[in-house]
Coordinates of N, CA and C in Angstrom, one line a residue:
X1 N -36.8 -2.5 -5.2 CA -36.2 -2.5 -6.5 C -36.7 -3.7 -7.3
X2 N -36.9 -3.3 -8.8 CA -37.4 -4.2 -9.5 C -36.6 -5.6 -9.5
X3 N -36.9 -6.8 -9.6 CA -36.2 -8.1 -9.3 C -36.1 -8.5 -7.6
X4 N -36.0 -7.4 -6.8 CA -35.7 -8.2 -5.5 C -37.1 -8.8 -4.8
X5 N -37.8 -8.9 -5.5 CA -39.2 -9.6 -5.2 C -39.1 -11.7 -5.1
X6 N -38.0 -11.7 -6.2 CA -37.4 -13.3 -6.5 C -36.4 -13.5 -5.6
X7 N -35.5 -12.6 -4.6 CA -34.8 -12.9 -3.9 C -35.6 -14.1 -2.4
X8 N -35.2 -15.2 -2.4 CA -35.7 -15.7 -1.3 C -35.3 -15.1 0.4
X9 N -36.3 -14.6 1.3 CA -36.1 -13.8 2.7 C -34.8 -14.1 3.6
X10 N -34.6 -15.1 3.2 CA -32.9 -15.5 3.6 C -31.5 -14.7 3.0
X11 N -31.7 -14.2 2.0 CA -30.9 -13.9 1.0 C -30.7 -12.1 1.3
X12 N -31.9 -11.8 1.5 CA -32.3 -10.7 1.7 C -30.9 -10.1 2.9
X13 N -30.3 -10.6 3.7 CA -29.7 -9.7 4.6 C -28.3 -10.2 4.8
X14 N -27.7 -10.9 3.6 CA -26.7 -11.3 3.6 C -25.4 -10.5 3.8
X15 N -23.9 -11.0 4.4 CA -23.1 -10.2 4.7 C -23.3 -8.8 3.5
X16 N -22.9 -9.2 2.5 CA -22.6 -8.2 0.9 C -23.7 -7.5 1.1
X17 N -25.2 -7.8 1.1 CA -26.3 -6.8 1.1 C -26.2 -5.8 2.2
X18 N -25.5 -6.1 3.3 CA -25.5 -5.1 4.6 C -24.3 -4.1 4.2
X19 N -23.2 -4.9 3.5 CA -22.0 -4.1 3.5 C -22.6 -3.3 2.3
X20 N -23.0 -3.5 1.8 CA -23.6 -2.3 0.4 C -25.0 -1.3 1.1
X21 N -25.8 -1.9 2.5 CA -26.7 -0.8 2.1 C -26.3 0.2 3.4
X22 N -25.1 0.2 3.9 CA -24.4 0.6 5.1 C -23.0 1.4 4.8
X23 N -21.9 0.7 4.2 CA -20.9 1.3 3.8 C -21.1 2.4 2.3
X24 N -20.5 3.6 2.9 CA -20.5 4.8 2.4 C -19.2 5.3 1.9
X25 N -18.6 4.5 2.1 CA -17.2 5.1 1.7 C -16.7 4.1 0.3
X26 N -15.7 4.2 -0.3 CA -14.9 3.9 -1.4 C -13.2 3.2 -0.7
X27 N -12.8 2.3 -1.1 CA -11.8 1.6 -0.8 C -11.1 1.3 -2.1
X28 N -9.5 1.9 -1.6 CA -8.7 1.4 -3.2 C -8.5 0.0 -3.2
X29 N -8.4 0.0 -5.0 CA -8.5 -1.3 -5.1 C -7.3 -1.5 -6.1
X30 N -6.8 -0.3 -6.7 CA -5.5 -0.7 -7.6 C -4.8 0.6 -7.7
X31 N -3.5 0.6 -8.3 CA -2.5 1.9 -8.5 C -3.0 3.1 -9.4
X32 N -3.0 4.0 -9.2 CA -3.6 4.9 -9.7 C -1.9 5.4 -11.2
X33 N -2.4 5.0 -12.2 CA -1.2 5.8 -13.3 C -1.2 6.8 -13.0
X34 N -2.0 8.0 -12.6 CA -1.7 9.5 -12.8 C -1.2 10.0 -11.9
X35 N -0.9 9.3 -10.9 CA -0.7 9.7 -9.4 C 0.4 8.9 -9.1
X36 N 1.7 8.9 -10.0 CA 2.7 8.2 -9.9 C 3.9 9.3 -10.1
X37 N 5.4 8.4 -9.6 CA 6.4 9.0 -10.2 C 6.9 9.0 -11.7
X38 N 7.6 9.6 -12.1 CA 7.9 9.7 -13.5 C 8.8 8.4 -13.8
X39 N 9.4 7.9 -12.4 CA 9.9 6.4 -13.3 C 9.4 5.5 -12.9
X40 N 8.2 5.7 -12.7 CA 7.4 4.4 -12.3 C 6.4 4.4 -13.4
X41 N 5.8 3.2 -14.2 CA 4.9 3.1 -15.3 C 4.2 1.9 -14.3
X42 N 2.9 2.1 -14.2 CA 1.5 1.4 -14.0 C 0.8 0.9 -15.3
X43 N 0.8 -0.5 -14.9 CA -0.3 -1.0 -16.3 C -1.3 -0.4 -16.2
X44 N -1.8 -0.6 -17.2 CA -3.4 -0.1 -17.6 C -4.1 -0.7 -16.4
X45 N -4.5 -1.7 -16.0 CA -5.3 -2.5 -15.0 C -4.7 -2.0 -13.7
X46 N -3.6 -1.3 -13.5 CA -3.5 -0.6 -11.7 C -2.7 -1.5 -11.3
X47 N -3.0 -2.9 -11.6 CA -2.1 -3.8 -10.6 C -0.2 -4.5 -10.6
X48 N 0.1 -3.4 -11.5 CA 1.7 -4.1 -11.8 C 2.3 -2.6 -12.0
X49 N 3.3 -2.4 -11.4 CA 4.0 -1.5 -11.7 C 5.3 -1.6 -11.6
X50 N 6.3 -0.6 -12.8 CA 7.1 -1.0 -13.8 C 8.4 0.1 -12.9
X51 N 9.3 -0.3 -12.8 CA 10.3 0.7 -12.6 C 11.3 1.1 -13.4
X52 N 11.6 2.5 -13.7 CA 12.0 3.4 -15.1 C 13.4 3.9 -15.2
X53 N 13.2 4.0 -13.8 CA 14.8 5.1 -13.4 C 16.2 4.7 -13.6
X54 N 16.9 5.3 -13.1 CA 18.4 5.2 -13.4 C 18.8 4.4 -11.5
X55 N 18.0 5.1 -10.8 CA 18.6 3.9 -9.7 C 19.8 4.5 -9.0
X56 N 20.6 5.3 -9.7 CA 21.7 6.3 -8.9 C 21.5 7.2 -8.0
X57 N 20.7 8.2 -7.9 CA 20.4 8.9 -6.8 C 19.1 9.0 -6.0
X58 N 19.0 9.5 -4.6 CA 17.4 9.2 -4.2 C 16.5 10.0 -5.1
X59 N 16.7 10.9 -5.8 CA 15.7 11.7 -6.7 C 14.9 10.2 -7.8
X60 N 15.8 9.3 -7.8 CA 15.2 8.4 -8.5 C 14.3 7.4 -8.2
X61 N 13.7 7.5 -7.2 CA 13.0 6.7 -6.0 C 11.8 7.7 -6.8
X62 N 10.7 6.6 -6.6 CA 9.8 7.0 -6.8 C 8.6 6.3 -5.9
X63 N 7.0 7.1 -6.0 CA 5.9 6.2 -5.1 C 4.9 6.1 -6.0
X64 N 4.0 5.0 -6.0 CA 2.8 5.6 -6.6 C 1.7 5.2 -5.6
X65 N 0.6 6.1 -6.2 CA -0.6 6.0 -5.2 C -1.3 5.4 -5.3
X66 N -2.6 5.0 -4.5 CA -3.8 4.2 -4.5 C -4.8 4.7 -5.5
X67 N -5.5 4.4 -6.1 CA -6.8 4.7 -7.0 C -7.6 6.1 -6.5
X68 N -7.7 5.9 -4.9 CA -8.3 6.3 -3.9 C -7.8 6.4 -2.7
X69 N -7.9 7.5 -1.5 CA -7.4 7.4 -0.5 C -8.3 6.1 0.8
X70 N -7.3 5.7 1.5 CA -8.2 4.7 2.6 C -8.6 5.5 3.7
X71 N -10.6 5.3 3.5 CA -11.0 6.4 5.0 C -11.0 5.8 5.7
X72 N -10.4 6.8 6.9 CA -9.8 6.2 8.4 C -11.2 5.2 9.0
X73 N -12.2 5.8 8.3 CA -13.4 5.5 9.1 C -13.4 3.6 8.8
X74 N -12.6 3.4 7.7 CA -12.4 1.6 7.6 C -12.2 1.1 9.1
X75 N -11.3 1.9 9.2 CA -10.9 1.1 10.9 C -9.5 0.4 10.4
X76 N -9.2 -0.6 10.0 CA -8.4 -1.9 9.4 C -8.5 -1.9 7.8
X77 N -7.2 -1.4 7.3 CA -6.9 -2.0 6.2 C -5.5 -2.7 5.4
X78 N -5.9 -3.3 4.7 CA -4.5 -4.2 4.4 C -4.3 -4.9 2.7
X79 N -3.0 -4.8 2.4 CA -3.0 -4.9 0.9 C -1.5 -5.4 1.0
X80 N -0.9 -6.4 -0.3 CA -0.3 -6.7 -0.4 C 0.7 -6.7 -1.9
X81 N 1.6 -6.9 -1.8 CA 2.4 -6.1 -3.1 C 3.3 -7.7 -3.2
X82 N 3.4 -8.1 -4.6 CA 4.5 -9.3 -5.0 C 5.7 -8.4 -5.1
X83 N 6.8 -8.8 -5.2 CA 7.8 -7.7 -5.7 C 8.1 -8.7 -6.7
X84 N 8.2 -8.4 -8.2 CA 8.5 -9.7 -9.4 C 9.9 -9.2 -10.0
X85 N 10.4 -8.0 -9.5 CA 11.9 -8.1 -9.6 C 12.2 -7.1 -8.6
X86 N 13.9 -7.3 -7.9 CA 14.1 -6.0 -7.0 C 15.1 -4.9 -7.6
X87 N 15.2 -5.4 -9.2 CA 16.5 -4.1 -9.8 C 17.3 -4.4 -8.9
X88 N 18.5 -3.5 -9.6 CA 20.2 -3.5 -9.2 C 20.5 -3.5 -8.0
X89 N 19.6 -3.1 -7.0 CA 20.1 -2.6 -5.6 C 18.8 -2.8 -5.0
X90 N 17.8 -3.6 -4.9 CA 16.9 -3.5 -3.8 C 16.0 -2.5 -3.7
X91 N 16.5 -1.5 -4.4 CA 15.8 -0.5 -3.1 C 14.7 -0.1 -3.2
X92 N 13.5 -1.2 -2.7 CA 12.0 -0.8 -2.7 C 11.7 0.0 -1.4
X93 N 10.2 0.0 -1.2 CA 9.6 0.4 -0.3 C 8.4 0.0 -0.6
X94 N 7.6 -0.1 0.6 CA 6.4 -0.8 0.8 C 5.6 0.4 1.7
X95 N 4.7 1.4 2.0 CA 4.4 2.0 3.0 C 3.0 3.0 2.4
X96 N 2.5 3.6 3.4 CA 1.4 4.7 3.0 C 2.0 6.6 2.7
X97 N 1.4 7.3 2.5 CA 1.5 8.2 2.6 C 0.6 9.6 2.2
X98 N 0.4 11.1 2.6 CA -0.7 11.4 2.3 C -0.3 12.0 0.6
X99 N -1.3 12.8 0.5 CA -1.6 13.6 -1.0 C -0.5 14.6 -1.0
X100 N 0.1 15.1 -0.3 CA 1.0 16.0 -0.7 C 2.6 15.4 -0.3
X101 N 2.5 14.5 -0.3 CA 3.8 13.8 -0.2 C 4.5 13.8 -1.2
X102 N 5.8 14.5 -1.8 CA 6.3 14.3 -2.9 C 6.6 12.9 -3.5
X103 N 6.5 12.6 -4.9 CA 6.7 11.3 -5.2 C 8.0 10.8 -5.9
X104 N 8.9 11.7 -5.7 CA 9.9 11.1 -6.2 C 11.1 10.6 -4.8
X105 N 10.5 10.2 -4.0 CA 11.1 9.8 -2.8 C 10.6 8.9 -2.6
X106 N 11.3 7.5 -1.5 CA 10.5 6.9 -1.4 C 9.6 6.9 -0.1
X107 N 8.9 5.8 0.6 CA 7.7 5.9 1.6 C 8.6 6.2 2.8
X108 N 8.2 7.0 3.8 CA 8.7 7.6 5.1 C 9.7 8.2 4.8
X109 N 10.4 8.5 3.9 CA 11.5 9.6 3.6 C 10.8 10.9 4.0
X110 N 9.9 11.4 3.6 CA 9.0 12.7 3.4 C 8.1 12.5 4.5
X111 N 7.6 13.9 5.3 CA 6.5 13.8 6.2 C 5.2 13.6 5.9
X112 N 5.0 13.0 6.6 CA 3.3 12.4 6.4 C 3.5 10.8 5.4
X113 N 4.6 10.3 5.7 CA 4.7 9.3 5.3 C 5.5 7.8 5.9
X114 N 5.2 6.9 5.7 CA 5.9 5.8 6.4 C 6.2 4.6 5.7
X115 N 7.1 3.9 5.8 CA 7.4 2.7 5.3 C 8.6 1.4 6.1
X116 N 8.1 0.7 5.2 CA 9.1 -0.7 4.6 C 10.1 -1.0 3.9
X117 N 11.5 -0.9 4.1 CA 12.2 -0.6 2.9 C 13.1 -1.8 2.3
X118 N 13.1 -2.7 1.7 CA 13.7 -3.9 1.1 C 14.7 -4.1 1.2
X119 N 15.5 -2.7 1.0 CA 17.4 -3.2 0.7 C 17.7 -3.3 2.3
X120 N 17.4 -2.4 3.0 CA 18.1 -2.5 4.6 C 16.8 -3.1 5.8
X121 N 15.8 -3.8 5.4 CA 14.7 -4.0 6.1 C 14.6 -3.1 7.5
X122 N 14.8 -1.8 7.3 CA 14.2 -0.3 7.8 C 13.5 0.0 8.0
X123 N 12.3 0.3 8.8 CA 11.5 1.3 8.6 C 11.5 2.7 8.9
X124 N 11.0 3.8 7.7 CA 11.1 5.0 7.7 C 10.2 5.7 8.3
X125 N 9.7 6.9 8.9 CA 8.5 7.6 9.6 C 9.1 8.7 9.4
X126 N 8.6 9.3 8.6 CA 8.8 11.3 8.1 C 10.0 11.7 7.9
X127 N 10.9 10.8 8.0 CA 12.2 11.5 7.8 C 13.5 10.3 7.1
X128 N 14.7 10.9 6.6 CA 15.5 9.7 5.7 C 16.4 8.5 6.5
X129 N 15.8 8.9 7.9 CA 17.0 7.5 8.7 C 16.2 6.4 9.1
X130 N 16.5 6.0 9.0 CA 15.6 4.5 9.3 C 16.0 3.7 10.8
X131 N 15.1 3.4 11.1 CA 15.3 2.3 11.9 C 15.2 1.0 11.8
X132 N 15.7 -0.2 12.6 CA 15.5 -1.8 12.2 C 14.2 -2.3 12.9
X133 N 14.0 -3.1 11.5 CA 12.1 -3.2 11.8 C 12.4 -4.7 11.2
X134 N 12.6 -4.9 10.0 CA 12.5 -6.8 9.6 C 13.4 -6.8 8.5
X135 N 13.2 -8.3 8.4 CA 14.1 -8.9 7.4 C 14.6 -7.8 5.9
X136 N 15.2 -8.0 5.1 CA 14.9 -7.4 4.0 C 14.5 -8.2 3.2
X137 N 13.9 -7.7 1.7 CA 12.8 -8.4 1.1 C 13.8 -8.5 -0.7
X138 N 13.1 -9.1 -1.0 CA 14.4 -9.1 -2.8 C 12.5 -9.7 -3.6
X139 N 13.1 -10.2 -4.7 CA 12.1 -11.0 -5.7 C 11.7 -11.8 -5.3
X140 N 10.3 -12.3 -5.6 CA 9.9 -13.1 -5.2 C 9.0 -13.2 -3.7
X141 N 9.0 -12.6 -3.2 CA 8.7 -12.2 -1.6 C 7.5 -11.1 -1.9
X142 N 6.8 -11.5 -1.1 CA 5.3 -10.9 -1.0 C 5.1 -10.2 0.4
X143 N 5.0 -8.9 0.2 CA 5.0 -7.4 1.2 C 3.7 -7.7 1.3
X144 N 3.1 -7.6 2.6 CA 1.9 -6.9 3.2 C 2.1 -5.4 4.0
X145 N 1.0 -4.8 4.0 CA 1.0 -3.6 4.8 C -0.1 -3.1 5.2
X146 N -0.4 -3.1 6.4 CA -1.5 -2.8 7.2 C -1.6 -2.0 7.9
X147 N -3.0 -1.3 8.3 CA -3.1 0.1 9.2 C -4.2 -0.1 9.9
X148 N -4.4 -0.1 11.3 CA -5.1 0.2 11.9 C -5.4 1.5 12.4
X149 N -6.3 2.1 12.3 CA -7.0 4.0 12.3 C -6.8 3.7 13.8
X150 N -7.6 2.5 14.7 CA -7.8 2.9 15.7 C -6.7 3.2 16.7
X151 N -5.9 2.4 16.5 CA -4.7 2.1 17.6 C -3.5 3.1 16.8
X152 N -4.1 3.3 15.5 CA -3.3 4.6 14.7 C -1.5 4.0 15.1
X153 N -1.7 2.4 14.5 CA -0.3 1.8 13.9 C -0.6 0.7 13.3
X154 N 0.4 0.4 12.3 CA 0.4 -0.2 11.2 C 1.6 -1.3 11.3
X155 N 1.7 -2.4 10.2 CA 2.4 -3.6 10.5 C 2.5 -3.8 9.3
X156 N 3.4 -4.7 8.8 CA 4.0 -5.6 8.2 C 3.9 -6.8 8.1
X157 N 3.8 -7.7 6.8 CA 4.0 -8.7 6.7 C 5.2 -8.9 5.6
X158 N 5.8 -10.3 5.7 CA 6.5 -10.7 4.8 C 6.0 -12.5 4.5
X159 N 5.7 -12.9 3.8 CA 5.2 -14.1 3.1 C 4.4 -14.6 3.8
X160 N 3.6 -14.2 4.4 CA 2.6 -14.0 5.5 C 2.9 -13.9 7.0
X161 N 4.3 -13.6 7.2 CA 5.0 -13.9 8.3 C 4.5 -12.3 9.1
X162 N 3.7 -12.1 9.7 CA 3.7 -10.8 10.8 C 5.0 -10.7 12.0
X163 N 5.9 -9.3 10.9 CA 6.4 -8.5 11.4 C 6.4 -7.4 12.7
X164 N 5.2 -7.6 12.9 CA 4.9 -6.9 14.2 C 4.5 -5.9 13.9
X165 N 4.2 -5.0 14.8 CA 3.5 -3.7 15.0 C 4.7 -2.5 14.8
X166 N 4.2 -1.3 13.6 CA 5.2 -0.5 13.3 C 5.8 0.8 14.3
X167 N 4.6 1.0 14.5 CA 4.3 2.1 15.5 C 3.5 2.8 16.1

């Protein structure tokens, strides 16, 4: 390529140049607006999202998606969510889920999906009962969530505190 003639031979095989002439896949990097519930509003930039609803019944739960899906072929991935308010009742979630998961539910209510849930610190897996998994979360408190493909289970954090292995 024109210019890499000035690169000095050291430079040439650095971490970033291997991860670019090697990795073939795409990794999300922010909230997808189109790929949301109806009471959830995403800024323009992906990275803040707004909650809309009435908050009275579970139909008002909503999820939104990644930009992109995470290929299993990552191996390890992990992303983290501020919560900057928790509304009237807590009731977030923090979790993954696939493409056909309805979105007006939240994470592990529906199959093919799993979560973290703030008001009862729950975790959900395909269905609406929860089990006790950690603390609960309010404002101010910073969710991690992680997946490892290989061991095909995923974890939690709370203010960098590792919650343990989900399942």
């Amino acid at each position: 390529m024109e210019g890499e003639q000035n690169i000095p031979p050291y430079l040439k095989n650095s971490p970033l140049d291997l991860y670019k002439k090697y990795v073939t896949f795409t990794l999300p990097s922010s909230m997808n607006k189109m790929d949301c519930s109806k009471n959830l509003n995403v800024e323009d930039d992906g990275y803040l999202v707004h909650y809309n609803g009435t908050g009275v019944t579970d139909i008002d739960a909503g999820i939104v998606r990644s930009d992109c899906p995470i290929p299993d072929k990552v191996g390890l991935f992990y992303f983290e969510v501020e919560i900057t308010s928790k509304g009237e009742n807590g009731y977030l979630g923090v979790g993954f889920c696939e493409k056909e998961v309805r979105l007006d539910r939240l994470p592990g209510w529906e199959p093919k999906s799993f979560g973290y849930h703030g008001d009862d610190g729950n975790k959900f897996e395909s269905n609406g009962t929860g089990a006790p998994y950690g603390p609960i979360f309010t404002t101010g408190d910073i969710i991690g969530c992680g997946i490892n493909f290989y061991k095909k289970k995923a974890f939690y954090t709370k203010n960098g505190k590792n919650l343990g292995m989900y399942k």
